[in-house]
mmCIF file of C-alpha atoms in Angstrom:
data_model
loop_
_atom_site.group_PDB
_atom_site.id
_atom_site.type_symbol
_atom_site.label_atom_id
_atom_site.label_comp_id
_atom_site.label_asym_id
_atom_site.label_seq_id
_atom_site.Cartn_x
_atom_site.Cartn_y
_atom_site.Cartn_z
ATOM 1 C CA MET A 1 15.959 24.502 -13.344
ATOM 2 C CA ASN A 2 12.485 24.540 -15.136
ATOM 3 C CA THR A 3 11.326 20.849 -15.616
ATOM 4 C CA ILE A 4 8.055 19.763 -13.164
ATOM 5 C CA THR A 5 9.063 16.965 -11.367
ATOM 6 C CA ALA A 6 6.368 15.123 -8.048
ATOM 7 C CA ALA A 7 7.520 15.444 -5.233
ATOM 8 C CA ILE A 8 6.133 14.076 -1.656
ATOM 9 C CA THR A 9 6.081 17.248 0.289
ATOM 10 C CA ALA A 10 4.281 14.668 3.662
ATOM 11 C CA VAL A 11 2.766 11.721 5.035
ATOM 12 C CA GLY A 12 0.308 11.216 7.362
ATOM 13 C CA ALA A 13 -0.751 7.378 8.817
ATOM 14 C CA TYR A 14 -3.515 6.214 10.624
ATOM 15 C CA VAL A 15 -4.312 2.208 12.101
ATOM 16 C CA PRO A 16 -7.070 1.674 14.247
ATOM 17 C CA ASP A 17 -5.958 0.718 18.121
ATOM 18 C CA PHE A 18 -7.718 -3.251 18.416
ATOM 19 C CA VAL A 19 -4.296 -5.774 18.044
ATOM 20 C CA LEU A 20 -5.532 -8.757 17.074
ATOM 21 C CA SER A 21 -1.998 -10.625 17.829
ATOM 22 C CA ASN A 22 -1.158 -14.371 16.912
ATOM 23 C CA LYS A 23 -1.539 -15.613 19.911
ATOM 24 C CA VAL A 24 -5.783 -14.428 19.769
ATOM 25 C CA LEU A 25 -5.419 -16.021 16.158
ATOM 26 C CA GLU A 26 -4.272 -19.238 17.742
ATOM 27 C CA THR A 27 -7.768 -19.476 19.930
ATOM 28 C CA MET A 28 -10.001 -19.061 16.136
ATOM 29 C CA VAL A 29 -8.651 -21.339 14.131
ATOM 30 C CA ASP A 30 -6.174 -23.789 13.390
ATOM 31 C CA THR A 31 -2.477 -21.960 13.720
ATOM 32 C CA ASN A 32 0.411 -21.327 15.653
ATOM 33 C CA ASP A 33 2.440 -17.754 16.583
ATOM 34 C CA GLU A 34 5.393 -20.106 15.536
ATOM 35 C CA TRP A 35 3.842 -21.104 11.869
ATOM 36 C CA ILE A 36 2.610 -17.489 11.338
ATOM 37 C CA THR A 37 5.428 -15.523 11.982
ATOM 38 C CA THR A 38 8.159 -18.190 10.137
ATOM 39 C CA ARG A 39 6.239 -18.096 7.209
ATOM 40 C CA THR A 40 4.857 -14.412 7.247
ATOM 41 C CA GLY A 41 7.010 -12.249 9.516
ATOM 42 C CA ILE A 42 3.856 -11.188 10.404
ATOM 43 C CA LYS A 43 3.373 -10.761 14.813
ATOM 44 C CA GLU A 44 0.013 -8.348 14.420
ATOM 45 C CA ARG A 45 -2.405 -6.959 13.152
ATOM 46 C CA ARG A 46 -5.036 -3.965 13.140
ATOM 47 C CA ILE A 47 -8.443 -4.289 12.889
ATOM 48 C CA LEU A 48 -11.183 -1.374 13.232
ATOM 49 C CA LYS A 49 -14.316 -2.904 15.246
ATOM 50 C CA ASP A 50 -16.314 0.026 15.001
ATOM 51 C CA ALA A 51 -19.632 -1.964 12.164
ATOM 52 C CA ASP A 52 -20.946 1.241 11.614
ATOM 53 C CA LYS A 53 -17.250 2.045 10.229
ATOM 54 C CA GLY A 54 -15.404 2.228 6.816
ATOM 55 C CA THR A 55 -12.526 2.344 4.352
ATOM 56 C CA SER A 56 -13.780 5.471 4.976
ATOM 57 C CA PHE A 57 -12.594 5.971 8.361
ATOM 58 C CA LEU A 58 -9.750 5.118 7.555
ATOM 59 C CA ALA A 59 -8.487 7.381 4.931
ATOM 60 C CA ILE A 60 -10.719 10.569 6.605
ATOM 61 C CA LYS A 61 -7.942 9.866 9.713
ATOM 62 C CA ALA A 62 -4.850 9.214 7.853
ATOM 63 C CA ALA A 63 -5.538 12.537 5.858
ATOM 64 C CA GLN A 64 -5.890 14.326 8.659
ATOM 65 C CA ASP A 65 -2.733 13.041 10.161
ATOM 66 C CA LEU A 66 -1.370 14.691 6.842
ATOM 67 C CA ILE A 67 -3.075 18.168 6.745
ATOM 68 C CA ALA A 68 -2.119 18.142 11.192
ATOM 69 C CA LYS A 69 1.349 17.651 10.571
ATOM 70 C CA ALA A 70 1.525 19.340 7.175
ATOM 71 C CA ASN A 71 -0.184 22.462 8.543
ATOM 72 C CA ILE A 72 -2.098 23.087 5.162
ATOM 73 C CA ASP A 73 -5.622 24.530 4.029
ATOM 74 C CA PRO A 74 -7.734 21.284 2.849
ATOM 75 C CA LEU A 75 -8.913 24.048 0.433
ATOM 76 C CA GLU A 76 -5.527 24.192 -1.219
ATOM 77 C CA ILE A 77 -5.933 20.513 -2.842
ATOM 78 C CA ASP A 78 -6.529 20.227 -5.906
ATOM 79 C CA MET A 79 -7.793 16.252 -6.094
ATOM 80 C CA ILE A 80 -7.636 12.860 -4.012
ATOM 81 C CA ILE A 81 -6.608 9.900 -5.420
ATOM 82 C CA MET A 82 -8.339 6.788 -3.074
ATOM 83 C CA ALA A 83 -6.276 3.954 -3.765
ATOM 84 C CA THR A 84 -8.359 1.173 -1.951
ATOM 85 C CA ALA A 85 -9.370 -2.567 -2.679
ATOM 86 C CA THR A 86 -12.313 -1.721 -0.131
ATOM 87 C CA ALA A 87 -14.469 0.678 -1.027
ATOM 88 C CA ASP A 88 -17.121 1.578 1.007
ATOM 89 C CA MET A 89 -19.270 0.277 -1.374
ATOM 90 C CA PRO A 90 -19.723 -1.085 -4.867
ATOM 91 C CA VAL A 91 -21.484 2.676 -6.333
ATOM 92 C CA ALA A 92 -20.569 5.775 -5.038
ATOM 93 C CA SER A 93 -16.599 7.050 -4.826
ATOM 94 C CA THR A 94 -15.018 6.800 -1.450
ATOM 95 C CA GLY A 95 -12.443 8.997 -2.555
ATOM 96 C CA VAL A 96 -15.226 11.720 -3.192
ATOM 97 C CA TYR A 97 -16.999 11.112 0.319
ATOM 98 C CA VAL A 98 -13.058 11.634 1.806
ATOM 99 C CA ALA A 99 -12.653 14.691 0.537
ATOM 100 C CA THR A 100 -15.450 16.126 1.361
ATOM 101 C CA GLU A 101 -15.696 14.944 4.510
ATOM 102 C CA ILE A 102 -11.630 16.554 5.063
ATOM 103 C CA GLY A 103 -13.103 20.062 3.952
ATOM 104 C CA ALA A 104 -10.232 19.530 0.388
ATOM 105 C CA THR A 105 -14.304 20.953 -1.501
ATOM 106 C CA ASN A 106 -12.205 22.848 -4.215
ATOM 107 C CA ALA A 107 -11.426 19.309 -5.183
ATOM 108 C CA PHE A 108 -12.057 16.163 -7.749
ATOM 109 C CA ALA A 109 -11.870 12.974 -6.399
ATOM 110 C CA TYR A 110 -12.275 9.222 -7.444
ATOM 111 C CA ASP A 111 -11.014 5.383 -6.476
ATOM 112 C CA LEU A 112 -8.156 3.656 -7.874
ATOM 113 C CA GLN A 113 -8.072 -0.286 -7.922
ATOM 114 C CA ALA A 114 -5.631 -3.026 -8.673
ATOM 115 C CA ALA A 115 -4.899 -4.697 -5.135
ATOM 116 C CA CYS A 116 -2.179 -4.395 -3.160
ATOM 117 C CA SER A 117 -0.672 -2.056 -5.819
ATOM 118 C CA SER A 118 -2.913 0.244 -5.789
ATOM 119 C CA PHE A 119 -1.003 3.226 -4.101
ATOM 120 C CA LEU A 120 2.066 2.396 -6.236
ATOM 121 C CA TYR A 121 -0.226 2.838 -9.031
ATOM 122 C CA GLY A 122 -1.970 5.990 -7.715
ATOM 123 C CA MET A 123 1.898 7.422 -7.155
ATOM 124 C CA SER A 124 2.355 7.340 -10.582
ATOM 125 C CA THR A 125 -0.636 8.953 -11.595
ATOM 126 C CA ALA A 126 -0.676 11.846 -9.108
ATOM 127 C CA ALA A 127 3.020 12.252 -10.242
ATOM 128 C CA ALA A 128 1.358 12.375 -13.984
ATOM 129 C CA TYR A 129 -1.120 15.544 -12.317
ATOM 130 C CA VAL A 130 1.516 17.486 -10.975
ATOM 131 C CA GLN A 131 4.467 17.126 -13.841
ATOM 132 C CA SER A 132 1.277 18.067 -16.487
ATOM 133 C CA GLY A 133 1.404 21.413 -14.326
ATOM 134 C CA ARG A 134 -2.164 21.636 -14.372
ATOM 135 C CA TYR A 135 -2.276 20.087 -10.533
ATOM 136 C CA LYS A 136 -0.222 21.312 -7.567
ATOM 137 C CA LYS A 137 -1.382 19.612 -4.844
ATOM 138 C CA VAL A 138 -1.774 16.305 -5.145
ATOM 139 C CA LEU A 139 -3.013 14.030 -1.966
ATOM 140 C CA LEU A 140 -2.889 10.398 -2.532
ATOM 141 C CA ILE A 141 -4.542 7.919 0.184
ATOM 142 C CA GLY A 142 -4.587 4.327 0.596
ATOM 143 C CA ALA A 143 -6.600 2.836 3.223
ATOM 144 C CA ASP A 144 -8.353 -0.766 3.054
ATOM 145 C CA LYS A 145 -10.067 -2.391 5.955
ATOM 146 C CA MET A 146 -9.326 -5.832 4.779
ATOM 147 C CA SER A 147 -11.528 -7.237 8.130
ATOM 148 C CA SER A 148 -14.508 -6.291 6.149
ATOM 149 C CA ILE A 149 -14.096 -8.868 3.375
ATOM 150 C CA VAL A 150 -11.751 -11.713 5.037
ATOM 151 C CA ASP A 151 -13.684 -14.949 6.474
ATOM 152 C CA TYR A 152 -11.943 -15.604 9.968
ATOM 153 C CA THR A 153 -12.731 -18.694 9.420
ATOM 154 C CA ASP A 154 -9.856 -19.763 6.746
ATOM 155 C CA ARG A 155 -6.532 -19.904 8.130
ATOM 156 C CA SER A 156 -4.458 -19.423 5.143
ATOM 157 C CA THR A 157 -5.881 -15.967 4.864
ATOM 158 C CA CYS A 158 -6.972 -14.361 8.296
ATOM 159 C CA ILE A 159 -3.067 -14.690 9.420
ATOM 160 C CA ILE A 160 -2.365 -11.906 6.802
ATOM 161 C CA PHE A 161 -4.273 -8.910 6.397
ATOM 162 C CA GLY A 162 -4.997 -6.160 8.842
ATOM 163 C CA ASP A 163 -6.434 -2.451 8.628
ATOM 164 C CA GLY A 164 -5.358 0.871 8.251
ATOM 165 C CA ALA A 165 -4.278 3.874 6.105
ATOM 166 C CA GLY A 166 -1.549 6.012 5.182
ATOM 167 C CA ALA A 167 -1.528 9.448 2.907
ATOM 168 C CA VAL A 168 1.191 11.485 1.433
ATOM 169 C CA LEU A 169 0.738 14.827 -0.989
ATOM 170 C CA PHE A 170 2.312 15.271 -4.305
ATOM 171 C CA GLU A 171 3.793 18.394 -4.858
ATOM 172 C CA PRO A 172 5.855 20.271 -7.655
ATOM 173 C CA ASN A 173 9.672 20.538 -7.596
ATOM 174 C CA TYR A 174 12.259 22.209 -9.280
ATOM 175 C CA GLU A 175 15.487 20.804 -7.748
ATOM 176 C CA GLY A 176 14.845 17.446 -9.576
ATOM 177 C CA LEU A 177 13.887 16.081 -6.604
ATOM 178 C CA GLY A 178 9.882 13.351 -6.221
ATOM 179 C CA LEU A 179 9.236 10.587 -9.205
ATOM 180 C CA GLN A 180 11.871 9.660 -10.957
ATOM 181 C CA ASP A 181 11.246 6.731 -13.220
ATOM 182 C CA GLU A 182 8.857 4.089 -12.704
ATOM 183 C CA TYR A 183 8.359 0.505 -13.858
ATOM 184 C CA LEU A 184 4.410 -1.143 -14.180
ATOM 185 C CA ARG A 185 3.489 -3.878 -16.070
ATOM 186 C CA SER A 186 -0.171 -6.190 -15.192
ATOM 187 C CA ASP A 187 -1.271 -9.884 -15.836
ATOM 188 C CA GLY A 188 -4.863 -11.390 -16.040
ATOM 189 C CA VAL A 189 -3.564 -14.366 -15.548
ATOM 190 C CA GLY A 190 -3.579 -13.930 -11.697
ATOM 191 C CA ARG A 191 -7.282 -13.369 -11.709
ATOM 192 C CA ASP A 192 -7.813 -16.990 -10.726
ATOM 193 C CA PHE A 193 -6.056 -16.597 -7.758
ATOM 194 C CA LEU A 194 -6.570 -14.500 -5.680
ATOM 195 C CA LYS A 195 -9.732 -12.211 -5.709
ATOM 196 C CA ILE A 196 -13.314 -11.895 -4.743
ATOM 197 C CA PRO A 197 -15.528 -13.881 -6.278
ATOM 198 C CA ALA A 198 -19.216 -12.829 -5.898
ATOM 199 C CA GLY A 199 -20.620 -9.337 -5.727
ATOM 200 C CA GLY A 200 -20.024 -7.839 -8.772
ATOM 201 C CA SER A 201 -21.565 -7.769 -12.241
ATOM 202 C CA LEU A 202 -20.168 -11.970 -13.109
ATOM 203 C CA ILE A 203 -21.458 -13.206 -10.056
ATOM 204 C CA PRO A 204 -24.095 -10.841 -8.371
ATOM 205 C CA THR A 205 -25.214 -11.394 -4.773
ATOM 206 C CA THR A 206 -27.575 -13.878 -3.955
ATOM 207 C CA GLU A 207 -28.970 -15.539 -0.767
ATOM 208 C CA GLU A 208 -26.587 -18.426 -2.450
ATOM 209 C CA THR A 209 -22.995 -16.788 -2.668
ATOM 210 C CA VAL A 210 -24.031 -15.214 0.852
ATOM 211 C CA LYS A 211 -24.429 -18.964 2.339
ATOM 212 C CA ASN A 212 -21.235 -19.828 0.534
ATOM 213 C CA ARG A 213 -18.782 -17.218 1.703
ATOM 214 C CA GLN A 214 -17.960 -15.729 -2.109
ATOM 215 C CA HIS A 215 -17.821 -12.448 -0.581
ATOM 216 C CA ASN A 216 -14.459 -13.157 0.801
ATOM 217 C CA ILE A 217 -11.652 -12.626 0.143
ATOM 218 C CA ILE A 218 -9.312 -16.624 -1.025
ATOM 219 C CA GLN A 219 -6.710 -17.021 -2.373
ATOM 220 C CA ASP A 220 -4.343 -19.511 -3.944
ATOM 221 C CA GLY A 221 -0.808 -19.764 -1.861
ATOM 222 C CA LYS A 222 1.939 -20.948 -3.522
ATOM 223 C CA THR A 223 0.921 -19.318 -6.476
ATOM 224 C CA VAL A 224 0.803 -15.916 -5.431
ATOM 225 C CA PHE A 225 3.324 -16.741 -3.919
ATOM 226 C CA LYS A 226 5.907 -17.778 -6.702
ATOM 227 C CA TYR A 227 4.417 -15.023 -9.127
ATOM 228 C CA ALA A 228 4.987 -11.737 -6.560
ATOM 229 C CA VAL A 229 9.080 -12.776 -5.457
ATOM 230 C CA THR A 230 9.831 -13.167 -9.191
ATOM 231 C CA ASN A 231 8.251 -10.099 -10.377
ATOM 232 C CA MET A 232 8.411 -7.757 -7.345
ATOM 233 C CA ALA A 233 12.669 -8.681 -7.790
ATOM 234 C CA ASP A 234 12.566 -8.664 -11.523
ATOM 235 C CA ALA A 235 10.367 -4.730 -11.365
ATOM 236 C CA SER A 236 13.721 -3.796 -8.632
ATOM 237 C CA GLU A 237 15.491 -4.898 -10.556
ATOM 238 C CA LEU A 238 15.356 -3.507 -13.487
ATOM 239 C CA ILE A 239 14.369 0.019 -12.662
ATOM 240 C CA LEU A 240 17.808 0.314 -11.315
ATOM 241 C CA LYS A 241 19.926 -0.961 -14.456
ATOM 242 C CA ARG A 242 18.040 1.764 -16.301
ATOM 243 C CA ASN A 243 18.789 4.143 -13.958
ATOM 244 C CA ASN A 244 22.568 2.442 -13.418
ATOM 245 C CA LEU A 245 22.228 2.465 -9.667
ATOM 246 C CA THR A 246 24.068 0.366 -7.675
ATOM 247 C CA ASN A 247 23.246 -1.143 -3.994
ATOM 248 C CA GLU A 248 25.032 1.491 -2.793
ATOM 249 C CA ASP A 249 23.178 4.410 -4.568
ATOM 250 C CA VAL A 250 19.696 3.061 -3.063
ATOM 251 C CA ASN A 251 19.742 4.365 0.563
ATOM 252 C CA TRP A 252 16.116 2.668 2.038
ATOM 253 C CA LEU A 253 13.625 -0.418 -0.306
ATOM 254 C CA VAL A 254 10.604 0.742 0.839
ATOM 255 C CA PRO A 255 8.616 -2.891 -0.107
ATOM 256 C CA HIS A 256 4.532 -3.729 0.020
ATOM 257 C CA GLN A 257 4.507 -5.422 3.197
ATOM 258 C CA ALA A 258 2.733 -9.265 2.186
ATOM 259 C CA ASN A 259 4.939 -11.198 3.321
ATOM 260 C CA LYS A 260 8.668 -11.257 4.648
ATOM 261 C CA ARG A 261 10.119 -13.905 2.162
ATOM 262 C CA ILE A 262 9.206 -12.175 -0.768
ATOM 263 C CA ILE A 263 10.854 -9.018 0.792
ATOM 264 C CA ASP A 264 14.238 -10.570 1.454
ATOM 265 C CA ALA A 265 13.268 -12.119 -2.181
ATOM 266 C CA THR A 266 13.483 -9.103 -3.366
ATOM 267 C CA ALA A 267 15.981 -7.654 -1.362
ATOM 268 C CA SER A 268 18.624 -10.348 -2.088
ATOM 269 C CA ARG A 269 17.724 -9.736 -5.891
ATOM 270 C CA MET A 270 19.226 -5.771 -5.466
ATOM 271 C CA ASN A 271 21.841 -6.939 -3.130
ATOM 272 C CA LEU A 272 21.114 -4.849 -0.039
ATOM 273 C CA GLU A 273 22.308 -4.788 3.419
ATOM 274 C CA ASP A 274 19.237 -5.400 5.310
ATOM 275 C CA SER A 275 19.482 -2.143 7.201
ATOM 276 C CA LYS A 276 18.058 -0.160 4.029
ATOM 277 C CA VAL A 277 15.217 -3.009 4.003
ATOM 278 C CA LEU A 278 11.860 -0.832 5.773
ATOM 279 C CA MET A 279 9.256 -3.284 6.928
ATOM 280 C CA ASN A 280 6.886 -3.144 9.606
ATOM 281 C CA ILE A 281 4.537 -5.734 8.881
ATOM 282 C CA GLU A 282 5.394 -7.866 11.887
ATOM 283 C CA ARG A 283 2.998 -5.189 13.465
ATOM 284 C CA TYR A 284 0.281 -4.433 11.076
ATOM 285 C CA GLY A 285 0.502 -7.776 8.963
ATOM 286 C CA ASN A 286 -0.461 -6.847 5.053
ATOM 287 C CA THR A 287 -3.305 -3.731 4.718
ATOM 288 C CA THR A 288 -3.302 -3.763 1.041
ATOM 289 C CA SER A 289 -3.354 -0.043 -0.447
ATOM 290 C CA ALA A 290 -1.619 1.269 2.685
ATOM 291 C CA THR A 291 0.995 -0.920 3.008
ATOM 292 C CA LEU A 292 3.812 1.456 1.772
ATOM 293 C CA PRO A 293 2.227 5.124 3.008
ATOM 294 C CA LEU A 294 2.607 3.048 6.532
ATOM 295 C CA VAL A 295 6.278 2.808 6.052
ATOM 296 C CA LEU A 296 6.442 6.036 4.944
ATOM 297 C CA SER A 297 4.915 7.358 8.084
ATOM 298 C CA ASP A 298 6.850 4.785 10.206
ATOM 299 C CA PHE A 299 10.172 5.737 8.598
ATOM 300 C CA GLU A 300 9.836 9.165 7.615
ATOM 301 C CA HIS A 301 12.542 10.156 10.452
ATOM 302 C CA GLN A 302 15.156 8.909 8.649
ATOM 303 C CA PHE A 303 14.749 10.177 5.748
ATOM 304 C CA LYS A 304 16.991 12.477 4.309
ATOM 305 C CA LYS A 305 16.776 15.192 1.320
ATOM 306 C CA GLY A 306 18.229 13.662 -1.830
ATOM 307 C CA ASP A 307 17.614 9.957 -0.788
ATOM 308 C CA ASN A 308 17.217 7.124 -3.219
ATOM 309 C CA ILE A 309 13.969 5.505 -2.382
ATOM 310 C CA ILE A 310 12.835 2.278 -4.420
ATOM 311 C CA PHE A 311 9.525 1.526 -4.216
ATOM 312 C CA ALA A 312 8.095 -1.944 -5.638
ATOM 313 C CA ALA A 313 4.278 -3.668 -4.848
ATOM 314 C CA PHE A 314 2.685 -7.271 -6.052
ATOM 315 C CA GLY A 315 -1.145 -7.333 -6.207
ATOM 316 C CA GLY A 316 -3.766 -9.671 -7.049
ATOM 317 C CA GLY A 317 -5.356 -9.232 -10.515
ATOM 318 C CA PHE A 318 -2.397 -9.325 -11.225
ATOM 319 C CA THR A 319 -0.480 -6.069 -10.964
ATOM 320 C CA TRP A 320 3.287 -5.578 -10.052
ATOM 321 C CA GLY A 321 5.928 -2.886 -10.275
ATOM 322 C CA SER A 322 8.579 -0.508 -9.194
ATOM 323 C CA ILE A 323 8.911 3.508 -8.885
ATOM 324 C CA TYR A 324 12.342 5.009 -7.651
ATOM 325 C CA LEU A 325 11.627 8.721 -6.110
ATOM 326 C CA LYS A 326 13.985 11.019 -4.778
ATOM 327 C CA TRP A 327 13.108 12.531 -1.503
ATOM 328 C CA ALA A 328 12.420 15.706 -1.591
ATOM 329 C CA TYR A 329 12.670 17.461 2.337
ATOM 330 C CA ASP A 330 14.364 16.704 6.279
ATOM 331 C CA LYS A 331 11.567 15.994 8.839
ATOM 332 C CA LYS A 332 11.436 18.901 11.070
#
């Protein structure tokens, strides 16, 4: 085959050492382990405690893990897409800094922000660059230090989020493997339901905005949950129908790890058995841009060449979608 498809050829990941368990959260806010577990599926999350380290630190570690495992020369990387909702700073791209720090000095880099759908959108972007024939090695990193924007007095959000990073390498494939199809959508109706109100051009930083905690993430949980359940499930079902896939054809579902109930609803719509639904939410919580690659890293040893994998995500904005990908290698 002469047609170029874009396949994932390597995976890397990193999570911080510090574990914030539900039991610890019980001492911080009015909540308990049973309540958190039954409503979210989360038992613990990782937190980057170092005050002088940002999202770039997580991203660098994940990229270095991939580079070491795949035994590639960073100088061969053509471009880097940094999927994140928690850039190190508003101006000066985090991805550019990460590229330099890992030695990928021949690459150009930039940040991509679509909230919890950032990595999913990044997969589409990375694949398009590879399929164009212009670039051979595109490194996609999903990383977020969510603890930097969480208000740990707000029990509706502090129980959900954690810190982490994952990375994948996209390369050309001539066997028809890799990204097959995508269905990506967005709707600005979600702007008011999941956001950080201040710190942007609309509401610049002032002493008042800091005092009012307007630089922390806030969400209308019930509304976000309703939209997420409907749209993640719809997108996943549509991608199956469009590619004439049945539940038997799907080997794995890799869903965004926001809430176990959302994942269960998506899997139910696809009529998938539990063994095909990959989850690590109980250990990491919602790491936003890092959830999908962290799942890939944790379950990479189970994937076989040719496996049909469905990715699904939903994020603030609102942003959502599903991607159908054929896995390209057996882990050695």
